[in-house]
Amino acid sequence: MSAVEAETAAAILTIDLPAIVANWRTLSARHPAGPVAGVVKADAYGLGATLVAPALHEAGCRHFFTAHLEEALAIRPLLPDAVLGVLNGLIAGTEAIHRVQSIIPVLGSLPEIALWRAEAARAGASLPAILHIDTGMSRLGLTEAEVAALAADPALLAGITLRYVMTHLVSAESADDPLNEHQRARFAALAARLPPAPRSIANSSGIFLGPRFASDLARPGAALYGINPVPDQPNPMRPVVRLTARVLSLRALEPGESVGYNATWRAARGSRIATIAVGYADGWPRRLSNRGAAIFDGRRLPLVGRVSMDLTTYDATDHPGLRPGDWLELIGPAQPLAAVAEAAETNEYEILTALGPRYHRVVVAA
Ligand SMILES: *Cc1c(COP(=O)(O)O)cnc(C)c1O
């Protein structure tokens, strides 16, 4: 990709680092109870963790979370003094690398705690950890019985310094869902049975649930990247990505001629079809076949036919001014991420994290 300049690229993904930093500042202002971490798992939701994490750090962010150890190792050299946590837990055999690289495991079971305790004993040092309590997600995290076991036997945490005790909200984007308050109360009750430690609750949407959900550390990901944390209200976050694609070809179709694999769309009238070099291999969902749109000059071109691996086709019949080489907007001011997600019957997270490696990436520097 490096040989290709923006002027000759087929599709350009623009990533606005100042907007990500501005979103972090907005979230920080909304969470005065404690610092706001940067969740940079899944390569910063597809946008590039090695770009995003240093930009946030420069702005004052000092806590970062990834899902995998490998993701944390990739940013550790760039952020030597940051608190780096691995959300998915501790896999046996990785204890020493966590310790040596000062990467904090988020421990979510008694066996994981035992691994870390043993590492502390081997190292003859006290090691930091974050404890994850399950309050309703039922994926990772200590069960109530495991919390009870820890409460009954403090030796289980020997050699472990609790940096945070955390939980994760199930439906924080639905402010009225009683599960939020249920989880908050359950977390408070379970955390109270553990040795005193700072607490961490809110993801992006949790920050907008109000002061009851504030804690010593918030953990937003999505909102940093412009995803609306309050889906039933106007988006308070700045958009951070723009995706545009060049029209590779424009062709005239006679009525009855078909477009794409399996001929799922046929011209009902004389038509013009515009083709772009973006397909499902680039994370442009195949589910958008005959459903999505692109924007030219502020107006919609309906997506017609199947999205294929490397190409997608749009009906440009009502856009006589469109020429080969013109740029269509796929994600941007006229077609926000939320609109693409809705058309694809998924959420904004999935669209963002799927954006593929073939786009020419233009990074607006922080
Ligand atoms: C992904 C994740 C977050 C961030 O959630 P967003 O909805 O993207 O803000 C926070 N905490 C945990 C445990 C996560 O897995």
Coordinates of C-alpha atoms in Angstrom, one line a residue, residues 26-353:
T26 CA -15.4 15.1 26.5
L27 CA -15.7 11.8 28.3
S28 CA -13.2 12.9 31.0
A29 CA -15.3 16.0 31.6
R30 CA -18.3 13.7 32.0
H31 CA -16.6 11.5 34.5
P32 CA -15.1 13.7 37.2
A33 CA -15.1 10.8 39.7
G34 CA -11.9 9.4 38.3
P35 CA -9.7 9.1 35.3
V36 CA -10.9 7.8 31.9
A37 CA -9.0 5.0 30.4
G38 CA -8.6 4.3 26.6
V39 CA -9.9 0.9 25.5
V40 CA -7.8 0.1 22.5
K41 CA -8.6 -3.5 22.0
A42 CA -9.2 -4.9 18.4
D43 CA -6.5 -2.4 17.2
A44 CA -8.4 0.5 18.7
Y45 CA -11.7 -0.7 17.2
G46 CA -10.0 -1.1 13.8
L47 CA -8.4 2.4 13.6
G48 CA -4.8 1.5 14.7
A49 CA -3.8 1.1 18.4
T50 CA -0.2 2.2 17.7
L51 CA -1.6 5.6 16.5
V52 CA -4.5 6.1 18.9
A53 CA -2.8 5.1 22.2
P54 CA 0.1 7.5 21.9
A55 CA -2.2 10.3 20.9
L56 CA -4.4 9.7 23.9
H57 CA -1.3 9.4 26.1
E58 CA -0.1 12.7 24.8
A59 CA -3.4 14.2 25.9
G60 CA -3.0 12.8 29.4
C61 CA -4.6 9.4 29.3
R62 CA -2.7 7.0 31.5
H63 CA -4.8 3.8 31.6
F64 CA -5.3 1.5 28.6
F65 CA -7.0 -1.7 28.0
T66 CA -6.6 -4.3 25.3
A67 CA -8.4 -7.7 25.0
H68 CA -5.3 -9.8 24.3
L69 CA -1.8 -9.8 25.7
E70 CA -0.3 -9.5 22.2
E71 CA -2.2 -6.2 21.8
A72 CA -0.8 -4.9 25.0
L73 CA 2.7 -5.9 24.0
A74 CA 2.3 -4.0 20.7
I75 CA 1.7 -0.7 22.5
R76 CA 3.9 -1.2 25.6
P77 CA 7.1 0.2 24.1
L78 CA 5.2 3.3 23.0
L79 CA 3.7 4.0 26.4
P80 CA 6.4 2.9 28.9
D81 CA 4.7 4.5 31.9
A82 CA 1.0 3.7 31.2
V83 CA -1.2 1.3 33.2
L84 CA -1.9 -1.4 30.7
G85 CA -4.6 -4.0 31.4
V86 CA -5.6 -7.1 29.5
L87 CA -9.3 -7.6 29.7
N88 CA -9.6 -11.2 28.5
G89 CA -7.8 -12.6 31.5
L90 CA -4.6 -14.6 32.2
I91 CA -3.7 -17.6 30.1
A92 CA -1.3 -20.1 31.8
G93 CA 2.2 -19.7 30.5
T94 CA 2.0 -15.9 30.0
E95 CA 2.5 -14.9 33.7
A96 CA 6.2 -14.0 33.3
I97 CA 5.7 -11.9 30.3
H98 CA 2.9 -10.0 32.0
R99 CA 5.2 -9.4 35.0
V100 CA 8.3 -8.4 33.0
Q101 CA 6.4 -6.1 30.7
S102 CA 4.3 -4.6 33.6
I103 CA 1.1 -5.6 31.9
I104 CA -1.7 -6.0 34.4
P105 CA -4.0 -9.1 34.0
V106 CA -7.7 -8.7 34.5
L107 CA -8.3 -11.8 36.6
G108 CA -11.7 -13.4 36.3
S109 CA -11.6 -16.7 38.0
L110 CA -10.0 -18.5 40.9
P111 CA -7.7 -20.5 38.6
E112 CA -6.4 -17.3 37.1
I113 CA -5.8 -15.8 40.5
A114 CA -3.9 -18.9 41.4
L115 CA -1.6 -18.5 38.4
W116 CA -0.9 -14.9 39.3
R117 CA -0.4 -15.7 43.0
A118 CA 2.2 -18.4 42.0
E119 CA 4.0 -15.9 39.7
A120 CA 4.2 -13.5 42.6
A121 CA 5.6 -16.2 44.8
R122 CA 8.2 -17.2 42.2
A123 CA 9.2 -13.5 41.7
G124 CA 9.2 -12.9 45.4
A125 CA 7.3 -9.7 44.8
S126 CA 3.8 -8.3 45.1
L127 CA 2.2 -8.1 41.6
P128 CA -0.6 -5.8 40.5
A129 CA -3.9 -7.2 39.2
I130 CA -7.4 -6.1 38.4
L131 CA -10.2 -8.3 39.6
H132 CA -13.2 -8.7 37.3
I133 CA -16.5 -9.6 38.9
D134 CA -19.3 -11.0 36.8
T135 CA -22.6 -9.2 37.5
G136 CA -24.6 -10.3 34.6
M137 CA -22.6 -10.7 31.4
S138 CA -21.9 -14.4 32.1
R139 CA -18.7 -14.5 30.0
L140 CA -15.7 -13.8 32.1
G141 CA -15.4 -12.6 35.7
L142 CA -15.6 -14.0 39.2
T143 CA -18.9 -15.7 40.1
E144 CA -20.6 -14.9 43.4
A145 CA -19.3 -18.2 44.8
E146 CA -15.7 -17.3 43.8
V147 CA -16.0 -13.9 45.5
A148 CA -17.3 -15.8 48.6
A149 CA -14.2 -18.1 48.4
L150 CA -11.9 -15.1 48.2
A151 CA -13.7 -13.4 51.2
A152 CA -13.4 -16.6 53.2
D153 CA -9.7 -17.1 52.5
P154 CA -7.6 -13.9 52.1
A155 CA -4.5 -16.1 51.5
L156 CA -5.9 -16.7 48.0
L157 CA -4.9 -13.1 47.1
A158 CA -1.4 -13.4 48.8
G159 CA 1.2 -11.5 46.8
I160 CA -1.5 -9.7 44.7
T161 CA -2.1 -6.0 44.9
L162 CA -5.6 -5.1 43.8
R163 CA -5.2 -2.1 41.5
Y164 CA -9.0 -2.1 40.6
V165 CA -12.0 -4.3 41.1
M166 CA -14.2 -4.0 38.0
T167 CA -17.4 -5.2 36.4
H168 CA -18.9 -4.7 32.9
L169 CA -22.4 -3.4 32.1
V170 CA -24.7 -5.5 29.9
S171 CA -26.9 -2.8 28.4
A172 CA -25.6 0.6 29.5
E173 CA -26.8 2.1 26.2
S174 CA -30.4 1.5 27.3
A175 CA -30.6 4.0 30.2
D176 CA -34.0 2.6 31.3
D177 CA -33.0 -1.0 31.5
P178 CA -33.3 -2.2 35.1
L179 CA -30.3 -4.4 34.5
N180 CA -28.1 -1.3 35.0
E181 CA -29.2 -0.7 38.5
H182 CA -29.2 -4.4 39.3
Q183 CA -25.6 -4.8 38.2
R184 CA -24.5 -1.6 40.0
A185 CA -26.0 -2.9 43.3
R186 CA -24.7 -6.4 42.8
F187 CA -21.2 -5.1 42.1
A188 CA -21.3 -2.9 45.1
A189 CA -22.3 -5.8 47.3
L190 CA -19.8 -8.3 45.9
A191 CA -16.9 -5.8 45.8
A192 CA -17.5 -4.9 49.5
R193 CA -16.6 -8.5 50.4
L194 CA -13.1 -8.1 48.8
P195 CA -10.2 -6.2 50.2
P196 CA -10.6 -2.5 49.6
A197 CA -9.6 -1.4 46.1
P198 CA -10.5 1.3 43.6
R199 CA -13.4 0.4 41.4
S200 CA -14.1 0.5 37.7
I201 CA -17.6 0.2 36.2
A202 CA -18.6 2.3 33.2
N203 CA -17.9 1.6 29.6
S204 CA -18.8 4.4 27.1
S205 CA -22.5 4.3 27.6
G206 CA -22.0 3.8 31.4
I207 CA -20.4 7.3 31.6
F208 CA -23.8 8.7 30.4
L209 CA -25.8 6.8 33.1
G210 CA -25.1 9.5 35.6
P211 CA -23.1 9.8 38.9
R212 CA -24.4 6.5 40.4
F213 CA -22.3 4.7 37.7
A214 CA -19.2 6.8 38.2
S215 CA -16.2 5.1 39.7
D216 CA -12.5 5.4 40.2
L217 CA -11.8 4.5 36.5
A218 CA -14.1 4.6 33.5
R219 CA -13.3 2.3 30.5
P220 CA -14.7 3.7 27.3
G221 CA -13.8 2.4 23.9
A222 CA -16.7 3.0 21.4
A223 CA -17.3 6.7 22.3
L224 CA -13.7 7.5 21.7
Y225 CA -14.1 6.4 18.1
G226 CA -17.3 8.4 17.5
I227 CA -19.9 5.6 18.2
N228 CA -22.9 7.1 19.9
P229 CA -23.0 6.1 23.5
V230 CA -26.6 7.3 23.9
P231 CA -28.3 5.8 20.8
D232 CA -31.7 7.4 21.4
Q233 CA -30.3 10.9 21.6
P234 CA -28.1 13.0 19.3
N235 CA -24.5 11.7 19.2
P236 CA -22.4 13.8 21.7
M237 CA -19.2 12.4 20.2
R238 CA -17.3 13.7 17.2
P239 CA -17.1 11.4 14.2
V240 CA -13.5 10.1 13.7
V241 CA -13.6 8.2 10.4
R242 CA -14.4 9.0 6.8
L243 CA -14.5 6.3 4.1
T244 CA -14.5 7.3 0.4
A245 CA -14.1 5.2 -2.7
R246 CA -13.3 6.1 -6.3
V247 CA -15.7 5.2 -9.1
L248 CA -13.7 2.6 -11.1
S249 CA -16.2 2.1 -13.8
L250 CA -19.6 3.4 -15.0
R251 CA -21.6 1.4 -17.5
A252 CA -25.0 1.7 -19.1
L253 CA -27.5 -1.2 -18.7
E254 CA -30.4 -2.0 -20.9
P255 CA -33.7 -2.8 -19.1
G256 CA -33.6 -6.4 -17.9
E257 CA -29.8 -6.6 -17.6
S258 CA -28.5 -7.8 -14.2
V259 CA -25.8 -6.7 -11.8
G260 CA -23.4 -8.9 -9.8
Y261 CA -23.3 -12.5 -8.6
N262 CA -26.5 -14.4 -8.9
A263 CA -28.2 -11.5 -10.7
T264 CA -30.0 -10.3 -7.6
W265 CA -30.8 -6.9 -9.2
R266 CA -32.1 -6.2 -12.7
A267 CA -32.4 -2.9 -14.4
A268 CA -36.1 -1.9 -14.6
R269 CA -35.2 0.9 -16.9
G270 CA -32.1 2.0 -18.8
S271 CA -29.6 2.4 -15.9
R272 CA -26.0 3.5 -15.1
I273 CA -24.0 1.4 -12.7
A274 CA -21.0 2.7 -10.7
T275 CA -18.5 0.2 -9.4
I276 CA -16.1 0.8 -6.5
A277 CA -13.2 -1.2 -5.2
V278 CA -14.6 -2.0 -1.8
G279 CA -16.1 -5.4 -0.9
Y280 CA -16.8 -7.7 1.9
A281 CA -13.1 -8.5 2.2
D282 CA -12.7 -4.9 3.2
G283 CA -15.4 -5.2 5.9
W284 CA -18.1 -3.7 3.7
P285 CA -20.9 -6.0 4.9
R286 CA -22.3 -8.5 2.3
R287 CA -25.6 -7.9 4.2
L288 CA -25.7 -4.5 2.5
S289 CA -26.5 -6.3 -0.8
N290 CA -29.4 -4.4 -2.4
R291 CA -29.9 -2.4 0.8
G292 CA -27.1 0.1 1.4
A293 CA -26.2 3.3 -0.3
A294 CA -23.3 5.6 -1.1
I295 CA -23.4 9.4 -1.2
F296 CA -22.4 11.6 -4.1
D297 CA -22.8 15.4 -4.0
G298 CA -25.1 15.0 -1.0
R299 CA -27.4 12.5 -2.7
R300 CA -27.9 8.8 -2.3
L301 CA -26.9 6.1 -4.8
P302 CA -28.7 2.9 -3.9
L303 CA -26.4 -0.1 -3.6
V304 CA -27.6 -2.7 -6.2
G305 CA -26.7 -6.3 -6.6
R306 CA -24.6 -8.4 -4.2
V307 CA -21.6 -6.9 -2.4
S308 CA -18.8 -9.0 -3.7
M309 CA -15.3 -9.7 -2.2
D310 CA -13.6 -6.7 -3.8
L311 CA -16.2 -4.7 -5.5
T312 CA -19.6 -3.1 -4.8
T313 CA -22.1 -1.6 -7.3
Y314 CA -24.4 1.4 -7.1
D315 CA -27.2 2.7 -9.2
A316 CA -26.0 6.0 -10.6
T317 CA -28.9 6.5 -13.0
D318 CA -30.2 9.6 -11.3
H319 CA -26.7 11.1 -11.1
P320 CA -25.9 12.0 -14.7
G321 CA -23.0 14.2 -13.5
L322 CA -21.1 11.3 -11.9
R323 CA -17.9 10.4 -13.8
P324 CA -15.3 7.7 -13.4
G325 CA -12.7 8.8 -10.9
D326 CA -15.3 10.7 -8.8
W327 CA -15.4 9.8 -5.1
L328 CA -18.4 8.3 -3.4
E329 CA -18.8 8.7 0.4
L330 CA -19.4 5.4 2.2
I331 CA -19.0 6.7 5.8
G332 CA -19.0 10.4 6.5
P333 CA -21.1 13.4 7.3
A334 CA -23.8 12.5 4.9
Q335 CA -23.8 8.8 5.9
P336 CA -22.7 8.3 9.4
L337 CA -21.5 5.0 10.8
A338 CA -24.9 4.6 12.5
A339 CA -26.7 4.6 9.1
V340 CA -24.3 2.0 7.7
A341 CA -24.8 -0.2 10.8
E342 CA -28.5 0.1 10.6
A343 CA -28.7 -0.8 6.9
A344 CA -26.4 -3.8 7.6
E345 CA -28.5 -4.8 10.6
T346 CA -25.6 -4.7 13.0
N347 CA -24.1 -2.2 15.4
E348 CA -21.5 0.5 14.8
Y349 CA -18.8 -1.5 16.6
E350 CA -19.0 -4.3 14.0
I351 CA -18.7 -1.9 11.1
L352 CA -15.8 -0.1 12.6
T353 CA -13.8 -3.1 13.7

